[in-house]
Structures are given as C-alpha cells and as structure tokens.
PDB file of C-alpha atoms in Angstrom:
ATOM      1  CA  MET A   9       0.000   0.000   0.000  1.00  0.00           C
ATOM      2  CA  LYS A  10       2.864   2.351   0.856  1.00  0.00           C
ATOM      3  CA  ILE A  11       4.456   1.702  -2.546  1.00  0.00           C
ATOM      4  CA  ILE A  12       1.155   2.445  -4.291  1.00  0.00           C
ATOM      5  CA  ARG A  13       0.747   5.716  -2.369  1.00  0.00           C
ATOM      6  CA  THR A  14       4.320   6.723  -3.219  1.00  0.00           C
ATOM      7  CA  ALA A  15       3.813   5.953  -6.909  1.00  0.00           C
ATOM      8  CA  LEU A  16       0.564   7.917  -6.920  1.00  0.00           C
ATOM      9  CA  PHE A  17       2.266  10.881  -5.260  1.00  0.00           C
ATOM     10  CA  LEU A  18       5.112  10.881  -7.800  1.00  0.00           C
ATOM     11  CA  SER A  19       2.634  10.658 -10.672  1.00  0.00           C
ATOM     12  CA  LEU A  20       0.661  13.608  -9.336  1.00  0.00           C
ATOM     13  CA  LEU A  21       3.869  15.566  -8.771  1.00  0.00           C
ATOM     14  CA  ILE A  22       5.097  14.998 -12.334  1.00  0.00           C
ATOM     15  CA  ASN A  23       1.706  15.944 -13.787  1.00  0.00           C
ATOM     16  CA  SER A  24       1.693  19.074 -11.647  1.00  0.00           C
ATOM     17  CA  LEU A  25       5.159  20.096 -12.818  1.00  0.00           C
ATOM     18  CA  VAL A  26       4.225  19.510 -16.452  1.00  0.00           C
ATOM     19  CA  SER A  27       1.092  21.625 -16.082  1.00  0.00           C
ATOM     20  CA  LEU A  28       3.120  24.430 -14.494  1.00  0.00           C
ATOM     21  CA  ALA A  29       5.757  24.425 -17.247  1.00  0.00           C
ATOM     22  CA  GLN A  30       5.457  27.226 -19.770  1.00  0.00           C
ATOM     23  CA  SER A  31       4.451  26.256 -23.273  1.00  0.00           C
ATOM     24  CA  PRO A  32       6.819  27.413 -26.040  1.00  0.00           C
ATOM     25  CA  ALA A  33       4.274  30.034 -27.113  1.00  0.00           C
ATOM     26  CA  GLU A  34       3.991  31.349 -23.557  1.00  0.00           C
ATOM     27  CA  LYS A  35       7.776  31.395 -23.198  1.00  0.00           C
ATOM     28  CA  LEU A  36       8.175  33.483 -26.356  1.00  0.00           C
ATOM     29  CA  LYS A  37       5.396  35.849 -25.351  1.00  0.00           C
ATOM     30  CA  THR A  38       6.950  36.265 -21.904  1.00  0.00           C
ATOM     31  CA  ILE A  39      10.334  37.515 -23.129  1.00  0.00           C
ATOM     32  CA  PHE A  40       8.565  40.465 -24.750  1.00  0.00           C
ATOM     33  CA  GLN A  41       6.862  41.337 -21.466  1.00  0.00           C
ATOM     34  CA  ASP A  42       9.177  40.341 -18.617  1.00  0.00           C
ATOM     35  CA  LYS A  43      11.773  42.889 -17.494  1.00  0.00           C
ATOM     36  CA  ASN A  44      13.594  40.256 -15.402  1.00  0.00           C
ATOM     37  CA  ARG A  45      14.155  38.002 -18.376  1.00  0.00           C
ATOM     38  CA  GLN A  46      15.949  34.675 -18.435  1.00  0.00           C
ATOM     39  CA  ILE A  47      18.223  34.034 -21.417  1.00  0.00           C
ATOM     40  CA  LEU A  48      16.890  31.440 -23.851  1.00  0.00           C
ATOM     41  CA  VAL A  49      19.254  28.931 -25.478  1.00  0.00           C
ATOM     42  CA  ALA A  50      18.964  28.348 -29.233  1.00  0.00           C
ATOM     43  CA  ALA A  51      20.569  25.150 -30.544  1.00  0.00           C
ATOM     44  CA  HIS A  52      22.092  25.866 -33.955  1.00  0.00           C
ATOM     45  CA  ARG A  53      20.742  23.252 -36.412  1.00  0.00           C
ATOM     46  CA  GLY A  54      19.589  21.268 -33.398  1.00  0.00           C
ATOM     47  CA  ASP A  55      21.662  18.825 -31.390  1.00  0.00           C
ATOM     48  CA  TRP A  56      23.939  18.171 -34.370  1.00  0.00           C
ATOM     49  CA  ARG A  57      26.843  16.778 -32.351  1.00  0.00           C
ATOM     50  CA  ASN A  58      24.708  13.756 -31.493  1.00  0.00           C
ATOM     51  CA  SER A  59      22.454  13.497 -34.550  1.00  0.00           C
ATOM     52  CA  PRO A  60      22.308  14.735 -38.164  1.00  0.00           C
ATOM     53  CA  GLU A  61      21.911  18.496 -38.367  1.00  0.00           C
ATOM     54  CA  ASN A  62      18.462  19.803 -39.259  1.00  0.00           C
ATOM     55  CA  SER A  63      16.906  16.373 -38.666  1.00  0.00           C
ATOM     56  CA  LEU A  64      13.903  15.174 -36.708  1.00  0.00           C
ATOM     57  CA  GLN A  65      16.332  13.363 -34.415  1.00  0.00           C
ATOM     58  CA  ALA A  66      18.166  16.652 -33.787  1.00  0.00           C
ATOM     59  CA  LEU A  67      14.786  18.129 -32.856  1.00  0.00           C
ATOM     60  CA  TYR A  68      13.847  15.282 -30.506  1.00  0.00           C
ATOM     61  CA  ASN A  69      17.246  15.526 -28.801  1.00  0.00           C
ATOM     62  CA  SER A  70      16.843  19.291 -28.402  1.00  0.00           C
ATOM     63  CA  ILE A  71      13.476  18.790 -26.740  1.00  0.00           C
ATOM     64  CA  SER A  72      14.684  16.047 -24.382  1.00  0.00           C
ATOM     65  CA  LYS A  73      17.747  18.069 -23.340  1.00  0.00           C
ATOM     66  CA  GLY A  74      15.703  21.127 -22.445  1.00  0.00           C
ATOM     67  CA  PHE A  75      16.928  23.560 -25.089  1.00  0.00           C
ATOM     68  CA  ASP A  76      14.525  26.467 -25.565  1.00  0.00           C
ATOM     69  CA  ILE A  77      14.861  26.899 -29.323  1.00  0.00           C
ATOM     70  CA  MET A  78      15.998  24.839 -32.278  1.00  0.00           C
ATOM     71  CA  GLU A  79      17.285  26.783 -35.256  1.00  0.00           C
ATOM     72  CA  LEU A  80      16.592  25.160 -38.610  1.00  0.00           C
ATOM     73  CA  ASP A  81      17.176  26.123 -42.233  1.00  0.00           C
ATOM     74  CA  VAL A  82      14.738  25.759 -45.101  1.00  0.00           C
ATOM     75  CA  LYS A  83      15.038  25.329 -48.847  1.00  0.00           C
ATOM     76  CA  MET A  84      12.453  24.786 -51.586  1.00  0.00           C
ATOM     77  CA  SER A  85      12.267  21.537 -53.546  1.00  0.00           C
ATOM     78  CA  LYS A  86      11.612  21.256 -57.275  1.00  0.00           C
ATOM     79  CA  ASP A  87       7.895  20.840 -56.561  1.00  0.00           C
ATOM     80  CA  SER A  88       7.758  23.868 -54.222  1.00  0.00           C
ATOM     81  CA  GLN A  89       7.850  21.991 -50.917  1.00  0.00           C
ATOM     82  CA  MET A  90       9.730  23.533 -47.996  1.00  0.00           C
ATOM     83  CA  VAL A  91      12.361  21.074 -46.771  1.00  0.00           C
ATOM     84  CA  VAL A  92      14.850  21.437 -43.942  1.00  0.00           C
ATOM     85  CA  MET A  93      18.379  21.804 -45.295  1.00  0.00           C
ATOM     86  CA  HIS A  94      21.150  24.337 -44.703  1.00  0.00           C
ATOM     87  CA  ASP A  95      23.123  24.184 -47.950  1.00  0.00           C
ATOM     88  CA  ASN A  96      21.882  24.827 -51.471  1.00  0.00           C
ATOM     89  CA  THR A  97      23.120  21.329 -52.316  1.00  0.00           C
ATOM     90  CA  ILE A  98      22.673  18.012 -50.506  1.00  0.00           C
ATOM     91  CA  ASP A  99      26.315  16.985 -51.055  1.00  0.00           C
ATOM     92  CA  ARG A 100      27.641  17.625 -47.539  1.00  0.00           C
ATOM     93  CA  THR A 101      24.751  16.358 -45.458  1.00  0.00           C
ATOM     94  CA  THR A 102      23.351  13.355 -47.375  1.00  0.00           C
ATOM     95  CA  ASN A 103      24.417  10.239 -49.288  1.00  0.00           C
ATOM     96  CA  ALA A 104      23.496  11.924 -52.589  1.00  0.00           C
ATOM     97  CA  LYS A 105      24.595  14.944 -54.603  1.00  0.00           C
ATOM     98  CA  GLY A 106      22.957  17.858 -56.370  1.00  0.00           C
ATOM     99  CA  LYS A 107      20.955  20.998 -55.692  1.00  0.00           C
ATOM    100  CA  VAL A 108      17.938  20.811 -53.410  1.00  0.00           C
ATOM    101  CA  GLY A 109      15.861  22.578 -56.048  1.00  0.00           C
ATOM    102  CA  ASP A 110      16.660  19.937 -58.673  1.00  0.00           C
ATOM    103  CA  TYR A 111      14.769  17.223 -56.777  1.00  0.00           C
ATOM    104  CA  THR A 112      11.108  16.698 -55.945  1.00  0.00           C
ATOM    105  CA  LEU A 113      10.159  15.992 -52.346  1.00  0.00           C
ATOM    106  CA  ALA A 114       9.563  12.324 -53.178  1.00  0.00           C
ATOM    107  CA  GLU A 115      13.068  12.081 -54.622  1.00  0.00           C
ATOM    108  CA  LEU A 116      14.640  13.862 -51.647  1.00  0.00           C
ATOM    109  CA  LYS A 117      12.919  11.437 -49.270  1.00  0.00           C
ATOM    110  CA  LYS A 118      14.872   8.552 -50.830  1.00  0.00           C
ATOM    111  CA  PHE A 119      18.166   9.979 -49.567  1.00  0.00           C
ATOM    112  CA  ARG A 120      19.614   9.628 -46.069  1.00  0.00           C
ATOM    113  CA  LEU A 121      21.232  12.241 -43.847  1.00  0.00           C
ATOM    114  CA  ARG A 122      24.799  12.055 -42.591  1.00  0.00           C
ATOM    115  CA  ASN A 123      25.667  12.672 -38.959  1.00  0.00           C
ATOM    116  CA  GLY A 124      28.329  15.061 -37.684  1.00  0.00           C
ATOM    117  CA  LEU A 125      31.046  12.491 -38.411  1.00  0.00           C
ATOM    118  CA  GLY A 126      29.908  12.146 -42.017  1.00  0.00           C
ATOM    119  CA  ARG A 127      28.386   8.700 -41.541  1.00  0.00           C
ATOM    120  CA  VAL A 128      25.135   7.866 -43.293  1.00  0.00           C
ATOM    121  CA  THR A 129      22.172   7.349 -40.947  1.00  0.00           C
ATOM    122  CA  GLU A 130      18.579   6.195 -41.396  1.00  0.00           C
ATOM    123  CA  ASN A 131      17.314   9.779 -41.023  1.00  0.00           C
ATOM    124  CA  GLN A 132      15.444  11.279 -43.978  1.00  0.00           C
ATOM    125  CA  ILE A 133      15.394  14.912 -45.053  1.00  0.00           C
ATOM    126  CA  PRO A 134      12.404  16.351 -43.169  1.00  0.00           C
ATOM    127  CA  THR A 135       9.940  18.860 -44.485  1.00  0.00           C
ATOM    128  CA  MET A 136       9.357  22.083 -42.602  1.00  0.00           C
ATOM    129  CA  ARG A 137       5.796  20.888 -41.989  1.00  0.00           C
ATOM    130  CA  GLU A 138       7.033  17.664 -40.355  1.00  0.00           C
ATOM    131  CA  MET A 139       9.412  19.595 -38.132  1.00  0.00           C
ATOM    132  CA  MET A 140       6.800  22.106 -37.022  1.00  0.00           C
ATOM    133  CA  LEU A 141       4.273  19.390 -36.201  1.00  0.00           C
ATOM    134  CA  ALA A 142       6.897  17.487 -34.199  1.00  0.00           C
ATOM    135  CA  ALA A 143       7.888  20.690 -32.368  1.00  0.00           C
ATOM    136  CA  LYS A 144       4.318  21.826 -31.696  1.00  0.00           C
ATOM    137  CA  GLY A 145       3.810  22.564 -28.027  1.00  0.00           C
ATOM    138  CA  LYS A 146       7.295  21.301 -27.147  1.00  0.00           C
ATOM    139  CA  ILE A 147      10.005  23.731 -28.307  1.00  0.00           C
ATOM    140  CA  LEU A 148      10.423  27.076 -30.059  1.00  0.00           C
ATOM    141  CA  ILE A 149      11.694  27.078 -33.641  1.00  0.00           C
ATOM    142  CA  ASN A 150      13.838  29.654 -35.417  1.00  0.00           C
ATOM    143  CA  VAL A 151      13.306  29.418 -39.180  1.00  0.00           C
ATOM    144  CA  ASP A 152      16.374  30.586 -41.098  1.00  0.00           C
ATOM    145  CA  LYS A 153      17.205  30.949 -44.789  1.00  0.00           C
ATOM    146  CA  GLY A 154      13.573  31.140 -45.842  1.00  0.00           C
ATOM    147  CA  ASN A 155      13.564  34.848 -46.623  1.00  0.00           C
ATOM    148  CA  ASP A 156      13.225  34.215 -50.394  1.00  0.00           C
ATOM    149  CA  HIS A 157      10.053  32.201 -49.752  1.00  0.00           C
ATOM    150  CA  LEU A 158       8.457  33.918 -46.776  1.00  0.00           C
ATOM    151  CA  ASP A 159       4.972  33.342 -48.168  1.00  0.00           C
ATOM    152  CA  LEU A 160       5.537  29.574 -48.053  1.00  0.00           C
ATOM    153  CA  VAL A 161       7.160  29.758 -44.615  1.00  0.00           C
ATOM    154  CA  PHE A 162       4.198  31.632 -43.143  1.00  0.00           C
ATOM    155  CA  LYS A 163       1.809  29.261 -44.948  1.00  0.00           C
ATOM    156  CA  VAL A 164       3.363  26.233 -43.217  1.00  0.00           C
ATOM    157  CA  LEU A 165       3.256  27.987 -39.843  1.00  0.00           C
ATOM    158  CA  ARG A 166      -0.383  28.928 -40.342  1.00  0.00           C
ATOM    159  CA  GLU A 167      -1.438  25.453 -41.488  1.00  0.00           C
ATOM    160  CA  THR A 168       0.344  23.755 -38.570  1.00  0.00           C
ATOM    161  CA  SER A 169      -0.907  26.354 -36.058  1.00  0.00           C
ATOM    162  CA  THR A 170       2.654  27.090 -34.930  1.00  0.00           C
ATOM    163  CA  THR A 171       3.044  30.782 -35.795  1.00  0.00           C
ATOM    164  CA  ASP A 172       3.092  31.589 -32.084  1.00  0.00           C
ATOM    165  CA  GLN A 173       6.128  29.389 -31.396  1.00  0.00           C
ATOM    166  CA  ALA A 174       8.326  30.363 -34.346  1.00  0.00           C
ATOM    167  CA  ILE A 175      10.809  33.176 -34.940  1.00  0.00           C
ATOM    168  CA  VAL A 176      11.274  33.821 -38.660  1.00  0.00           C
ATOM    169  CA  ASN A 177      14.488  35.315 -40.034  1.00  0.00           C
ATOM    170  CA  VAL A 178      13.656  37.904 -42.676  1.00  0.00           C
ATOM    171  CA  GLY A 179      17.121  38.508 -44.120  1.00  0.00           C
ATOM    172  CA  ASP A 180      20.296  40.476 -43.513  1.00  0.00           C
ATOM    173  CA  ASP A 181      20.170  44.264 -43.154  1.00  0.00           C
ATOM    174  CA  MET A 182      16.583  44.289 -44.419  1.00  0.00           C
ATOM    175  CA  PRO A 183      14.770  47.576 -43.651  1.00  0.00           C
ATOM    176  CA  TYR A 184      11.342  46.956 -42.141  1.00  0.00           C
ATOM    177  CA  GLU A 185       9.492  49.105 -44.674  1.00  0.00           C
ATOM    178  CA  GLU A 186      11.165  47.256 -47.554  1.00  0.00           C
ATOM    179  CA  LEU A 187      10.262  43.923 -45.972  1.00  0.00           C
ATOM    180  CA  LYS A 188       6.598  44.916 -45.745  1.00  0.00           C
ATOM    181  CA  ALA A 189       6.605  46.234 -49.309  1.00  0.00           C
ATOM    182  CA  LYS A 190       7.888  42.917 -50.675  1.00  0.00           C
ATOM    183  CA  ASN A 191       5.936  40.516 -48.476  1.00  0.00           C
ATOM    184  CA  THR A 192       2.629  40.024 -46.722  1.00  0.00           C
ATOM    185  CA  ILE A 193       3.660  39.761 -43.073  1.00  0.00           C
ATOM    186  CA  PRO A 194       1.110  38.213 -40.689  1.00  0.00           C
ATOM    187  CA  GLN A 195       0.399  40.465 -37.715  1.00  0.00           C
ATOM    188  CA  ASP A 196       0.961  37.591 -35.287  1.00  0.00           C
ATOM    189  CA  ALA A 197       4.369  36.590 -36.708  1.00  0.00           C
ATOM    190  CA  TYR A 198       7.588  36.924 -34.712  1.00  0.00           C
ATOM    191  CA  LEU A 199      10.337  38.347 -36.928  1.00  0.00           C
ATOM    192  CA  MET A 200      14.104  38.595 -36.683  1.00  0.00           C
ATOM    193  CA  VAL A 201      16.450  40.718 -38.773  1.00  0.00           C
ATOM    194  CA  VAL A 202      20.219  40.196 -38.893  1.00  0.00           C
ATOM    195  CA  VAL A 203      22.102  43.505 -38.784  1.00  0.00           C
ATOM    196  CA  ASN A 204      25.813  43.873 -39.451  1.00  0.00           C
ATOM    197  CA  VAL A 205      27.186  46.321 -36.898  1.00  0.00           C
ATOM    198  CA  LYS A 206      29.451  47.748 -39.633  1.00  0.00           C
ATOM    199  CA  ASN A 207      26.425  48.803 -41.681  1.00  0.00           C
ATOM    200  CA  LYS A 208      26.188  52.598 -41.750  1.00  0.00           C
ATOM    201  CA  ASP A 209      22.388  52.266 -41.757  1.00  0.00           C
ATOM    202  CA  MET A 210      22.339  50.022 -38.692  1.00  0.00           C
ATOM    203  CA  GLN A 211      20.582  52.513 -36.447  1.00  0.00           C
ATOM    204  CA  SER A 212      17.787  53.258 -38.909  1.00  0.00           C
ATOM    205  CA  ILE A 213      17.216  49.537 -39.547  1.00  0.00           C
ATOM    206  CA  ILE A 214      16.962  48.896 -35.802  1.00  0.00           C
ATOM    207  CA  ASN A 215      14.605  51.845 -35.362  1.00  0.00           C
ATOM    208  CA  GLY A 216      12.350  50.447 -38.083  1.00  0.00           C
ATOM    209  CA  TYR A 217      11.890  47.133 -36.292  1.00  0.00           C
ATOM    210  CA  ALA A 218      11.488  48.776 -32.894  1.00  0.00           C
ATOM    211  CA  ALA A 219       7.976  49.750 -33.970  1.00  0.00           C
ATOM    212  CA  ASN A 220       7.061  46.069 -34.327  1.00  0.00           C
ATOM    213  CA  LYS A 221       6.301  44.628 -30.884  1.00  0.00           C
ATOM    214  CA  LYS A 222       7.166  41.117 -32.090  1.00  0.00           C
ATOM    215  CA  ALA A 223      10.532  41.845 -33.687  1.00  0.00           C
ATOM    216  CA  ILE A 224      14.008  40.737 -32.606  1.00  0.00           C
ATOM    217  CA  VAL A 225      17.323  42.163 -33.823  1.00  0.00           C
ATOM    218  CA  GLN A 226      20.394  39.969 -34.324  1.00  0.00           C
ATOM    219  CA  PRO A 227      23.565  42.122 -34.437  1.00  0.00           C
ATOM    220  CA  ILE A 228      26.688  40.466 -35.885  1.00  0.00           C
ATOM    221  CA  PHE A 229      30.231  41.833 -35.688  1.00  0.00           C
ATOM    222  CA  ASP A 230      33.683  40.466 -36.517  1.00  0.00           C
ATOM    223  CA  THR A 231      35.584  42.668 -34.067  1.00  0.00           C
ATOM    224  CA  ASP A 232      34.748  43.897 -30.588  1.00  0.00           C
ATOM    225  CA  THR A 233      36.237  47.372 -31.055  1.00  0.00           C
ATOM    226  CA  LEU A 234      33.552  48.829 -33.330  1.00  0.00           C
ATOM    227  CA  THR A 235      32.053  52.156 -32.295  1.00  0.00           C
ATOM    228  CA  ASN A 236      28.608  50.883 -33.300  1.00  0.00           C
ATOM    229  CA  LEU A 237      28.735  48.299 -30.503  1.00  0.00           C
ATOM    230  CA  LYS A 238      27.831  51.194 -28.209  1.00  0.00           C
ATOM    231  CA  VAL A 239      24.555  51.388 -30.113  1.00  0.00           C
ATOM    232  CA  VAL A 240      23.887  47.698 -29.413  1.00  0.00           C
ATOM    233  CA  LYS A 241      24.540  48.087 -25.694  1.00  0.00           C
ATOM    234  CA  ALA A 242      22.434  51.252 -25.565  1.00  0.00           C
ATOM    235  CA  MET A 243      19.477  49.302 -26.981  1.00  0.00           C
ATOM    236  CA  ASN A 244      19.236  47.527 -23.603  1.00  0.00           C
ATOM    237  CA  GLY A 245      16.851  44.993 -25.059  1.00  0.00           C
ATOM    238  CA  LYS A 246      14.693  47.465 -27.017  1.00  0.00           C
ATOM    239  CA  PRO A 247      14.082  45.912 -29.456  1.00  0.00           C
ATOM    240  CA  LEU A 248      15.005  42.478 -28.131  1.00  0.00           C
ATOM    241  CA  ILE A 249      18.483  41.214 -28.959  1.00  0.00           C
ATOM    242  CA  TRP A 250      19.578  37.766 -30.183  1.00  0.00           C
ATOM    243  CA  LEU A 251      23.336  37.130 -30.187  1.00  0.00           C
ATOM    244  CA  ASN A 252      25.381  34.320 -31.739  1.00  0.00           C
ATOM    245  CA  SER A 253      28.311  32.587 -30.058  1.00  0.00           C
ATOM    246  CA  LEU A 254      28.818  30.243 -33.024  1.00  0.00           C
ATOM    247  CA  TRP A 255      32.109  31.436 -34.547  1.00  0.00           C
ATOM    248  CA  PRO A 256      34.373  34.493 -34.137  1.00  0.00           C
ATOM    249  CA  SER A 257      33.186  36.522 -37.147  1.00  0.00           C
ATOM    250  CA  LEU A 258      29.704  36.798 -35.624  1.00  0.00           C
ATOM    251  CA  ASN A 259      30.741  38.002 -32.174  1.00  0.00           C
ATOM    252  CA  GLY A 260      34.155  39.626 -32.323  1.00  0.00           C
ATOM    253  CA  GLY A 261      35.928  36.505 -31.073  1.00  0.00           C
ATOM    254  CA  HIS A 262      33.662  35.798 -28.090  1.00  0.00           C
ATOM    255  CA  ASP A 263      32.601  32.394 -29.393  1.00  0.00           C
ATOM    256  CA  ASP A 264      31.704  28.869 -28.246  1.00  0.00           C
ATOM    257  CA  ASP A 265      35.165  27.407 -28.795  1.00  0.00           C
ATOM    258  CA  ARG A 266      36.671  30.099 -26.612  1.00  0.00           C
ATOM    259  CA  ALA A 267      34.184  29.175 -23.893  1.00  0.00           C
ATOM    260  CA  VAL A 268      34.615  25.405 -24.113  1.00  0.00           C
ATOM    261  CA  GLU A 269      37.992  24.614 -25.678  1.00  0.00           C
ATOM    262  CA  LYS A 270      39.856  27.415 -23.891  1.00  0.00           C
ATOM    263  CA  ASN A 271      37.582  27.370 -20.825  1.00  0.00           C
ATOM    264  CA  GLU A 272      37.128  31.141 -21.051  1.00  0.00           C
ATOM    265  CA  LYS A 273      33.395  31.282 -20.455  1.00  0.00           C
ATOM    266  CA  GLU A 274      33.377  34.768 -18.929  1.00  0.00           C
ATOM    267  CA  GLU A 275      35.342  36.164 -21.891  1.00  0.00           C
ATOM    268  CA  SER A 276      32.918  34.581 -24.360  1.00  0.00           C
ATOM    269  CA  TRP A 277      29.376  33.956 -23.116  1.00  0.00           C
ATOM    270  CA  GLY A 278      29.838  36.308 -20.170  1.00  0.00           C
ATOM    271  CA  TRP A 279      31.027  39.084 -22.477  1.00  0.00           C
ATOM    272  CA  LEU A 280      28.022  38.630 -24.775  1.00  0.00           C
ATOM    273  CA  ILE A 281      25.585  38.703 -21.852  1.00  0.00           C
ATOM    274  CA  ASN A 282      26.741  42.261 -21.091  1.00  0.00           C
ATOM    275  CA  TYR A 283      24.944  43.311 -24.296  1.00  0.00           C
ATOM    276  CA  HIS A 284      21.561  42.265 -22.843  1.00  0.00           C
ATOM    277  CA  PRO A 285      20.510  39.451 -25.194  1.00  0.00           C
ATOM    278  CA  VAL A 286      17.323  37.525 -24.484  1.00  0.00           C
ATOM    279  CA  ILE A 287      18.533  34.672 -26.699  1.00  0.00           C
ATOM    280  CA  LEU A 288      21.978  33.172 -27.319  1.00  0.00           C
ATOM    281  CA  GLN A 289      22.454  30.862 -30.297  1.00  0.00           C
ATOM    282  CA  THR A 290      25.150  28.252 -29.793  1.00  0.00           C
ATOM    283  CA  ASP A 291      26.771  25.087 -31.093  1.00  0.00           C
ATOM    284  CA  ARG A 292      27.341  24.094 -27.445  1.00  0.00           C
ATOM    285  CA  PRO A 293      23.810  24.231 -26.029  1.00  0.00           C
ATOM    286  CA  THR A 294      24.344  21.822 -23.122  1.00  0.00           C
ATOM    287  CA  ASP A 295      27.441  23.678 -21.901  1.00  0.00           C
ATOM    288  CA  LEU A 296      25.716  27.037 -22.295  1.00  0.00           C
ATOM    289  CA  LEU A 297      22.695  25.841 -20.307  1.00  0.00           C
ATOM    290  CA  ILE A 298      24.950  24.781 -17.435  1.00  0.00           C
ATOM    291  CA  TYR A 299      26.736  28.144 -17.509  1.00  0.00           C
ATOM    292  CA  LEU A 300      23.539  30.219 -17.581  1.00  0.00           C
ATOM    293  CA  ARG A 301      22.019  28.231 -14.732  1.00  0.00           C
ATOM    294  CA  SER A 302      25.161  28.738 -12.667  1.00  0.00           C
ATOM    295  CA  ARG A 303      24.549  32.483 -13.028  1.00  0.00           C
ATOM    296  CA  GLY A 304      20.824  32.276 -12.362  1.00  0.00           C
ATOM    297  CA  LEU A 305      20.027  33.252 -15.949  1.00  0.00           C
ATOM    298  CA  HIS A 306      18.121  30.119 -16.928  1.00  0.00           C
ATOM    299  CA  LYS A 307      15.574  28.037 -15.063  1.00  0.00           C
TER     300      LYS A 307
END
C-alpha cells in the first residue's frame, strides 16, 4: 500500500510540474513582457553533435535536453515543398549529390542524412511541416534561410498552427518598410532581422523594427572594437536582442570554442551577456545551459 501511495504521489507531482511548465508560445510571449528576463538557449541546427543536423532526431534531442529553441534552415524543392536543409546542395549532409531545387520531395525522401562524423544514418530529409508538427507545443523554432520564400514559410506555420512558437528570419540588413513592401507579413508573426554592426544604416534599420512589438534584432560583428557596438549596448533589449556565439566573425571573437575549448566562459558567453541578449544561439547548447544556470540566468 505504501508503494502504491508513493507511486501515486510521484505521478501527481510529475503531472503538476508539467502543467506548471510554460508552453513554447507562452515562453516566447513572456520575453517580450518580462523585465527580469531569463536568457533562452537556441541550438544551432539542433543537437547536431549527437544526430544529423536539421533532422527530426536533432529536434527530438533538443526537446529532451531542455533547449529552448531549435534553429533550422529551409530550402524549396523542385515541386515547391519547404524542406529542412542548410546548404543549397545536398552533397555535404546526405548520401546523394545535387541541388535541393533539382529534386522533388519524393526524390529527396529517398536519400539519407549524414551525422556530424559524415556517416550515413537512417534519417530522412524532413519537411518544414514535419518539423513544425513534431515541435508543436514542445520547443520554439527559429526558421532561417527562408527569406526568399516567406509566403511559403508563413503558410506552413499557419497550417500547422505554430506561428506563435516560431521566430522567422527575414534577411540580412533588411529595412522593415522594404520587408513589408515585398511581403505580406502576418500580424501575429515573430520576426528577426540580422544587422551587421558595420552597416552605416544600422541605427535606422533597428529603429524600423522597434515599432514592431514582435521583432528581434540579431547584431553580428567580426571585431569587438567597433564604435557601433555602443549602439547595441544602448538598446538595452529594445528591441530584443539575439546574439550568436557560433564562430568568431559573428561576435568579435567571443565564441563557443573560446568558452569550451579554452575554458574562457566569462570572456565569451559572459562578455556577450553584457549586451543584454534575451537569446543566445550556440553550437554548445548543453554547456551554455549549465553556464547560464550557474549564473541564475536560466531556469
């Protein structure tokens, strides 16, 4: 009887914790409202060190490991289907060769993805629709490289009812007014623009997106001595800031390898945190989670 009571208690406790956990949509909404924000961790191409990049397995791993966001890349197939692939060709990541756009979806599904070591796996190339349905209610998604087909990207989000848990990249140095002139942007869409800190029009681009209450700015910079970095710090999260720790040319040398390989976490992730990001994108999501939690910056 005691064992039964204990099991029942644990079951109720787990169900209670699950019910209290924020949904991805709530988590995204919260960062636009909460002044005492936690920093969200975005896994670049998913958990690619332990599964093929941009795969369903990379998504499942990202969910199970507690990452907040999975970044994925989209391309269009010959028959106008949005598939998840970083490169314009499938040479590097699959057991076949050629341009993504030269194959139909049915043809692409015959190929198999390679893992991080280059070995062929049983994983297929997923569609964006498959990824969004698998992510629904479980993890936020950042959709990258779809800026030439934003109509199709938003269509998939709408049809899978996942617009509220996706951040859509709209291109590099793209003025907001130009974006709206070229595309029909849903009012409920979360947008992100990449801005090179060296761009002389950086301030005006940022100001344009500041008017959108669901926009995020991603500054990139290859050196940490640029005068314009003062502009980034002065933003103080208005609009919200996403920073990359992926490789040195995106963060002035304050990158993942410096944090992990050189064990200089304060000079890399710590340095970036001083610029008030609400999201950090990384190729070392597990290590970054541990670091942020040690500083009380992630639950």
